[in-house]
Structures are given as C-alpha cells and as structure tokens.
mmCIF file of C-alpha atoms in Angstrom:
data_model
loop_
_atom_site.group_PDB
_atom_site.id
_atom_site.type_symbol
_atom_site.label_atom_id
_atom_site.label_comp_id
_atom_site.label_asym_id
_atom_site.label_seq_id
_atom_site.Cartn_x
_atom_site.Cartn_y
_atom_site.Cartn_z
ATOM 1 C CA GLU M 291 78.994 -94.333 217.184
ATOM 2 C CA THR M 292 80.851 -93.787 214.276
ATOM 3 C CA GLY M 293 84.158 -94.578 213.609
ATOM 4 C CA VAL M 294 85.728 -96.424 216.048
ATOM 5 C CA THR M 295 85.902 -96.894 219.261
ATOM 6 C CA GLN M 296 87.399 -98.378 222.416
ATOM 7 C CA THR M 297 86.345 -99.073 226.411
ATOM 8 C CA PRO M 298 87.471 -98.241 228.857
ATOM 9 C CA ARG M 299 89.087 -95.451 228.144
ATOM 10 C CA HIS M 300 91.938 -95.881 231.173
ATOM 11 C CA LEU M 301 92.507 -98.800 232.980
ATOM 12 C CA VAL M 302 94.325 -99.689 236.556
ATOM 13 C CA MET M 303 95.100 -103.237 237.407
ATOM 14 C CA GLY M 304 96.629 -105.493 239.040
ATOM 15 C CA MET M 305 98.683 -108.008 238.271
ATOM 16 C CA THR M 306 96.906 -111.160 239.348
ATOM 17 C CA ASN M 307 93.472 -109.122 238.535
ATOM 18 C CA LYS M 308 91.989 -109.975 234.827
ATOM 19 C CA LYS M 309 90.518 -107.734 232.727
ATOM 20 C CA SER M 310 89.202 -107.390 228.751
ATOM 21 C CA LEU M 311 89.857 -104.384 226.484
ATOM 22 C CA LYS M 312 87.212 -103.868 224.111
ATOM 23 C CA CYS M 313 86.677 -102.352 220.515
ATOM 24 C CA GLU M 314 84.075 -101.782 218.112
ATOM 25 C CA GLN M 315 84.130 -100.891 215.023
ATOM 26 C CA HIS M 316 81.387 -98.765 212.922
ATOM 27 C CA LEU M 317 82.434 -98.838 208.966
ATOM 28 C CA GLY M 318 81.150 -102.086 208.245
ATOM 29 C CA HIS M 319 85.388 -103.057 207.791
ATOM 30 C CA ASN M 320 86.787 -106.507 207.900
ATOM 31 C CA ALA M 321 89.672 -105.949 209.539
ATOM 32 C CA MET M 322 90.529 -105.531 212.672
ATOM 33 C CA TYR M 323 93.469 -105.180 214.461
ATOM 34 C CA TRP M 324 95.399 -104.509 218.249
ATOM 35 C CA TYR M 325 98.366 -102.236 218.554
ATOM 36 C CA LYS M 326 100.554 -101.375 221.625
ATOM 37 C CA GLN M 327 102.025 -98.048 222.339
ATOM 38 C CA SER M 328 104.971 -97.628 224.436
ATOM 39 C CA ALA M 329 106.034 -94.709 225.908
ATOM 40 C CA LYS M 330 109.355 -93.655 223.531
ATOM 41 C CA LYS M 331 108.703 -96.261 221.634
ATOM 42 C CA PRO M 332 107.489 -97.243 217.713
ATOM 43 C CA LEU M 333 103.251 -98.339 217.969
ATOM 44 C CA GLU M 334 103.622 -102.431 218.099
ATOM 45 C CA LEU M 335 101.764 -104.523 215.670
ATOM 46 C CA MET M 336 100.321 -107.211 218.342
ATOM 47 C CA PHE M 337 97.413 -108.606 217.069
ATOM 48 C CA VAL M 338 95.463 -108.526 213.171
ATOM 49 C CA TYR M 339 91.831 -110.188 212.367
ATOM 50 C CA SER M 340 90.409 -110.489 209.145
ATOM 51 C CA LEU M 341 86.317 -111.723 209.312
ATOM 52 C CA GLU M 342 86.960 -112.873 212.546
ATOM 53 C CA GLU M 343 89.847 -115.258 211.842
ATOM 54 C CA ARG M 344 92.921 -114.151 213.267
ATOM 55 C CA VAL M 345 95.706 -113.611 210.500
ATOM 56 C CA GLU M 346 98.597 -111.864 212.462
ATOM 57 C CA ASN M 347 100.263 -112.577 215.729
ATOM 58 C CA ASN M 348 103.229 -111.123 216.648
ATOM 59 C CA SER M 349 105.070 -112.499 218.825
ATOM 60 C CA VAL M 350 103.253 -111.487 221.909
ATOM 61 C CA PRO M 351 103.475 -113.094 225.158
ATOM 62 C CA SER M 352 100.174 -115.222 226.358
ATOM 63 C CA ARG M 353 98.924 -113.381 228.974
ATOM 64 C CA PHE M 354 97.415 -110.829 226.161
ATOM 65 C CA SER M 355 94.384 -113.311 224.391
ATOM 66 C CA PRO M 356 92.543 -111.784 221.620
ATOM 67 C CA GLU M 357 88.769 -112.699 220.789
ATOM 68 C CA CYS M 358 86.661 -111.452 218.098
ATOM 69 C CA PRO M 359 83.090 -112.950 218.110
ATOM 70 C CA ASN M 360 82.535 -110.774 214.480
ATOM 71 C CA SER M 361 83.928 -108.308 212.118
ATOM 72 C CA SER M 362 82.181 -105.755 214.141
ATOM 73 C CA HIS M 363 84.519 -106.421 217.891
ATOM 74 C CA LEU M 364 87.370 -106.772 219.069
ATOM 75 C CA PHE M 365 88.083 -108.441 222.451
ATOM 76 C CA LEU M 366 91.481 -108.168 224.289
ATOM 77 C CA HIS M 367 91.678 -110.551 227.553
ATOM 78 C CA LEU M 368 94.254 -110.118 229.790
ATOM 79 C CA HIS M 369 95.823 -112.138 233.058
ATOM 80 C CA THR M 370 98.528 -111.630 235.379
ATOM 81 C CA LEU M 371 100.675 -109.005 233.236
ATOM 82 C CA GLN M 372 103.446 -107.343 234.304
ATOM 83 C CA PRO M 373 104.070 -103.247 235.309
ATOM 84 C CA GLU M 374 105.532 -103.426 231.658
ATOM 85 C CA ASP M 375 102.545 -103.948 229.657
ATOM 86 C CA SER M 376 101.288 -100.452 230.823
ATOM 87 C CA ALA M 377 100.910 -98.681 227.939
ATOM 88 C CA LEU M 378 98.180 -97.481 225.108
ATOM 89 C CA TYR M 379 96.554 -99.858 223.602
ATOM 90 C CA LEU M 380 94.843 -98.843 219.909
ATOM 91 C CA CYS M 381 92.017 -100.994 218.189
ATOM 92 C CA ALA M 382 92.586 -100.313 214.418
ATOM 93 C CA SER M 383 90.181 -101.526 211.382
ATOM 94 C CA SER M 384 90.271 -100.969 207.461
ATOM 95 C CA LEU M 385 88.414 -102.215 204.762
ATOM 96 C CA ALA M 386 89.897 -105.430 204.243
ATOM 97 C CA VAL M 387 93.954 -106.947 205.327
ATOM 98 C CA LEU M 388 94.428 -107.113 201.544
ATOM 99 C CA SER M 389 94.045 -104.026 201.390
ATOM 100 C CA TYR M 390 96.035 -99.949 200.749
ATOM 101 C CA ASN M 391 93.299 -98.406 202.557
ATOM 102 C CA GLU M 392 94.321 -96.861 205.619
ATOM 103 C CA GLN M 393 93.499 -98.383 209.051
ATOM 104 C CA PHE M 394 91.011 -95.732 211.249
ATOM 105 C CA PHE M 395 92.257 -96.489 215.005
ATOM 106 C CA GLY M 396 89.302 -95.916 218.066
ATOM 107 C CA PRO M 397 90.662 -93.981 220.798
ATOM 108 C CA GLY M 398 93.092 -96.029 222.961
ATOM 109 C CA THR M 399 92.657 -97.877 226.708
ATOM 110 C CA ARG M 400 95.588 -95.950 228.921
ATOM 111 C CA LEU M 401 96.552 -99.000 231.138
ATOM 112 C CA THR M 402 98.313 -98.787 234.236
ATOM 113 C CA VAL M 403 99.472 -102.061 235.608
ATOM 114 C CA LEU M 404 100.425 -102.251 238.840
ATOM 115 C CA GLU D 1116 113.296 -107.386 208.783
ATOM 116 C CA LEU D 1117 111.605 -103.413 208.355
ATOM 117 C CA LYS D 1118 113.034 -100.849 210.215
ATOM 118 C CA VAL D 1119 111.230 -97.322 209.765
ATOM 119 C CA GLU D 1120 113.095 -94.156 210.870
ATOM 120 C CA GLN D 1121 112.279 -90.470 211.414
ATOM 121 C CA ASN D 1122 113.697 -87.874 211.850
ATOM 122 C CA PRO D 1123 113.734 -84.988 213.446
ATOM 123 C CA LEU D 1124 112.261 -86.537 216.686
ATOM 124 C CA PHE D 1125 111.280 -83.230 217.973
ATOM 125 C CA LEU D 1126 110.765 -80.262 216.181
ATOM 126 C CA SER D 1127 110.052 -76.804 217.231
ATOM 127 C CA MET D 1128 109.512 -74.017 214.596
ATOM 128 C CA GLN D 1129 107.808 -71.455 215.161
ATOM 129 C CA GLU D 1130 104.623 -69.812 213.133
ATOM 130 C CA GLY D 1131 104.733 -69.029 209.654
ATOM 131 C CA LYS D 1132 108.446 -70.902 209.048
ATOM 132 C CA ASN D 1133 108.766 -73.980 207.016
ATOM 133 C CA TYR D 1134 110.341 -77.520 207.566
ATOM 134 C CA THR D 1135 110.545 -81.357 206.447
ATOM 135 C CA ILE D 1136 109.782 -84.720 208.434
ATOM 136 C CA TYR D 1137 111.974 -87.234 206.826
ATOM 137 C CA CYS D 1138 110.861 -90.670 206.689
ATOM 138 C CA ASN D 1139 113.572 -93.472 206.073
ATOM 139 C CA TYR D 1140 112.213 -96.825 205.751
ATOM 140 C CA SER D 1141 115.045 -99.882 204.986
ATOM 141 C CA THR D 1142 112.807 -102.378 202.577
ATOM 142 C CA THR D 1143 111.265 -102.581 199.301
ATOM 143 C CA SER D 1144 107.375 -100.556 200.046
ATOM 144 C CA ASP D 1145 104.975 -99.718 198.069
ATOM 145 C CA ARG D 1146 102.461 -98.704 200.665
ATOM 146 C CA LEU D 1147 103.533 -95.190 202.739
ATOM 147 C CA TYR D 1148 100.978 -94.189 205.419
ATOM 148 C CA TRP D 1149 101.437 -91.354 207.501
ATOM 149 C CA TYR D 1150 99.565 -90.077 210.914
ATOM 150 C CA ARG D 1151 98.922 -87.460 213.548
ATOM 151 C CA GLN D 1152 98.153 -87.973 217.106
ATOM 152 C CA ASP D 1153 97.673 -85.014 219.461
ATOM 153 C CA PRO D 1154 98.822 -85.519 223.138
ATOM 154 C CA GLY D 1155 96.412 -88.605 224.496
ATOM 155 C CA LYS D 1156 94.627 -88.631 221.735
ATOM 156 C CA SER D 1157 94.107 -91.630 218.647
ATOM 157 C CA LEU D 1158 96.091 -91.737 215.712
ATOM 158 C CA GLU D 1159 94.659 -89.939 212.342
ATOM 159 C CA SER D 1160 94.888 -90.633 209.417
ATOM 160 C CA LEU D 1161 96.574 -87.745 206.843
ATOM 161 C CA PHE D 1162 98.109 -89.175 203.751
ATOM 162 C CA VAL D 1163 98.056 -92.626 201.872
ATOM 163 C CA LEU D 1164 100.595 -92.682 199.417
ATOM 164 C CA LEU D 1165 100.785 -95.928 196.752
ATOM 165 C CA SER D 1166 102.844 -95.000 194.049
ATOM 166 C CA ASN D 1167 106.548 -93.291 193.093
ATOM 167 C CA GLY D 1168 106.287 -90.017 192.569
ATOM 168 C CA ALA D 1169 103.344 -89.675 194.548
ATOM 169 C CA VAL D 1170 102.609 -86.216 196.199
ATOM 170 C CA LYS D 1171 99.410 -85.492 198.107
ATOM 171 C CA GLN D 1172 98.803 -82.296 199.945
ATOM 172 C CA GLU D 1173 96.196 -81.036 202.679
ATOM 173 C CA GLY D 1174 96.126 -77.747 203.851
ATOM 174 C CA ARG D 1175 99.282 -76.168 205.031
ATOM 175 C CA LEU D 1176 100.610 -80.848 204.959
ATOM 176 C CA MET D 1177 102.073 -81.703 201.354
ATOM 177 C CA ALA D 1178 103.907 -85.646 201.870
ATOM 178 C CA SER D 1179 105.998 -87.697 199.428
ATOM 179 C CA LEU D 1180 107.155 -90.837 198.611
ATOM 180 C CA ASP D 1181 109.800 -91.483 196.864
ATOM 181 C CA THR D 1182 110.227 -96.006 196.745
ATOM 182 C CA LYS D 1183 113.713 -95.751 194.570
ATOM 183 C CA ALA D 1184 115.270 -94.260 197.392
ATOM 184 C CA ARG D 1185 112.779 -95.436 200.035
ATOM 185 C CA LEU D 1186 111.882 -91.612 201.485
ATOM 186 C CA SER D 1187 109.070 -89.854 201.930
ATOM 187 C CA THR D 1188 108.825 -86.609 203.346
ATOM 188 C CA LEU D 1189 106.237 -84.585 204.955
ATOM 189 C CA HIS D 1190 106.131 -80.480 204.587
ATOM 190 C CA ILE D 1191 105.083 -78.030 206.412
ATOM 191 C CA THR D 1192 103.869 -74.585 204.438
ATOM 192 C CA ALA D 1193 103.592 -72.015 206.929
ATOM 193 C CA ALA D 1194 103.338 -73.803 209.682
ATOM 194 C CA VAL D 1195 100.405 -72.703 212.593
ATOM 195 C CA HIS D 1196 100.265 -73.359 216.027
ATOM 196 C CA ASP D 1197 97.172 -75.684 215.469
ATOM 197 C CA LEU D 1198 99.647 -77.775 213.673
ATOM 198 C CA SER D 1199 101.625 -78.864 216.860
ATOM 199 C CA ALA D 1200 101.272 -82.425 217.444
ATOM 200 C CA THR D 1201 103.446 -85.972 217.110
ATOM 201 C CA TYR D 1202 103.102 -87.352 213.089
ATOM 202 C CA PHE D 1203 104.140 -90.805 212.429
ATOM 203 C CA CYS D 1204 105.339 -92.432 209.112
ATOM 204 C CA ALA D 1205 103.952 -95.992 208.618
ATOM 205 C CA VAL D 1206 104.834 -98.032 205.915
ATOM 206 C CA ALA D 1207 103.957 -101.769 204.268
ATOM 207 C CA LEU D 1208 105.924 -104.531 203.263
ATOM 208 C CA THR D 1209 104.518 -105.094 199.287
ATOM 209 C CA GLY D 1210 102.511 -108.461 200.089
ATOM 210 C CA THR D 1211 102.112 -107.708 204.053
ATOM 211 C CA ALA D 1212 99.075 -105.164 203.621
ATOM 212 C CA SER D 1213 97.473 -105.478 206.967
ATOM 213 C CA LYS D 1214 100.810 -105.397 208.734
ATOM 214 C CA LEU D 1215 102.508 -102.108 209.057
ATOM 215 C CA THR D 1216 105.634 -100.692 210.886
ATOM 216 C CA PHE D 1217 105.897 -97.556 212.091
ATOM 217 C CA GLY D 1218 108.314 -94.930 212.677
ATOM 218 C CA THR D 1219 109.326 -93.990 216.477
ATOM 219 C CA GLY D 1220 107.412 -90.337 215.221
ATOM 220 C CA THR D 1221 107.957 -86.416 215.163
ATOM 221 C CA ARG D 1222 106.859 -84.359 217.845
ATOM 222 C CA LEU D 1223 106.333 -81.262 216.433
ATOM 223 C CA GLN D 1224 106.429 -77.825 218.039
ATOM 224 C CA VAL D 1225 105.120 -74.429 216.834
ATOM 225 C CA THR D 1226 105.245 -71.427 218.811
ATOM 226 C CA LEU D 1227 103.388 -68.206 218.483
#
C-alpha cells in the first residue's frame, strides 16, 4: 500500500449505529487530518493530529470522536449521527504540522446516514 | 476569519482554449495550495506557492501568487478533455501551517 488509504470506502448507517472510519498513511508523515466534504460546501477541517496529539478541534460535535494511536493511523468514531452528517470524509497527512508541505489526501469514505 | 473565494464556480470551455481561475482570500497568508479532484475521487496536490510572485507550471497548468493582492490564479493553456475536474485553492494563515481553508472549488468541464 502506498500513500494514504481509508476504509471503508462507502458506509451506510442508521442514526443509532456506532461505526468507525479508519485512515492509514504510508508516507512517514507526522501530521494527520480529518476533513468533511459536503455537497456544495467547501472542504471543512475537523481535526488535526501531530505525533498522536490532537492540536486542532474545529468545533466539531461530540458525536464525532477521533483517535490517533500512532503517527500512521487515524480513526474517526461515529455515534448517534444525524442525516446532515452524510458527506465524504477525507483523511490527509503531511510531513509535519508546522511545515509548508502540502497535505496528501486519501480516497475518502462516502458516509450516508439514514 | 479567513475567507477564500474562487471564481468562476463552474467553467465550460472548449478544447484548445485558454482560461484563468481566480482565488481571492481575505487575510494575510504566506502559502497557497492548488488541488484537483476528479468526480468520486480524492484531492490531488497540484501546486504549492510559498512566496509573493511565485509561479509554478506543470503541463498546461500554471499557478501564480500575489500576496499583496491576496490573489492566486490558475491558468489553463490549450485545454484538453483530461483537465475536466474540480479545482480547489486552499490557504493557510501565517503561522498556522496545519489549518487550511479551502475555496468552494471551480468545476471545469472541457468539451470536445
């Protein structure tokens, strides 16, 4: 595997379900990010992790819970979501948080909340 | 609050034509990124612009940055169908390297 991978690629869940999104980067980067991409809205930054420590939390509802067990893996735990949370969730990584390097994105997880 | 605006939001152009996409942002920044997204796919990094007057070119795409005007342009030369995609600019506030604010995107459709 190369670059940034995400699983699952598609997820349909009910409002009472609990699920998790997984992201893995194979680039040796130290920073990882979660973004939400909704239809007709700009990409929104949700969380930023640097060396497993959360450094940014962009006023995201508590029904989204990130976890970064090591610098290569990032999870987004989901529970009691709302239909408006349906979106494409993108994971990204970069060399470091305080660098000018671009962020590399994974293929995304298309989430539908019924 | 940093705002990033792109225009046009949608662009339909014929193969062989030239056109420019504009990205304006509201607050001082020292770096700007351009990304491409194909339908149903992820974002692919195109350019990283780090200083005033920076110009980068890759194939038929050329990006420039004017930090004084808070403006970046993405110029398309002699468009081909393969360039059809959505193009995003993203800006980071000075001193906040990790926090990118994205524009709404420009959907480019190149017709034969």
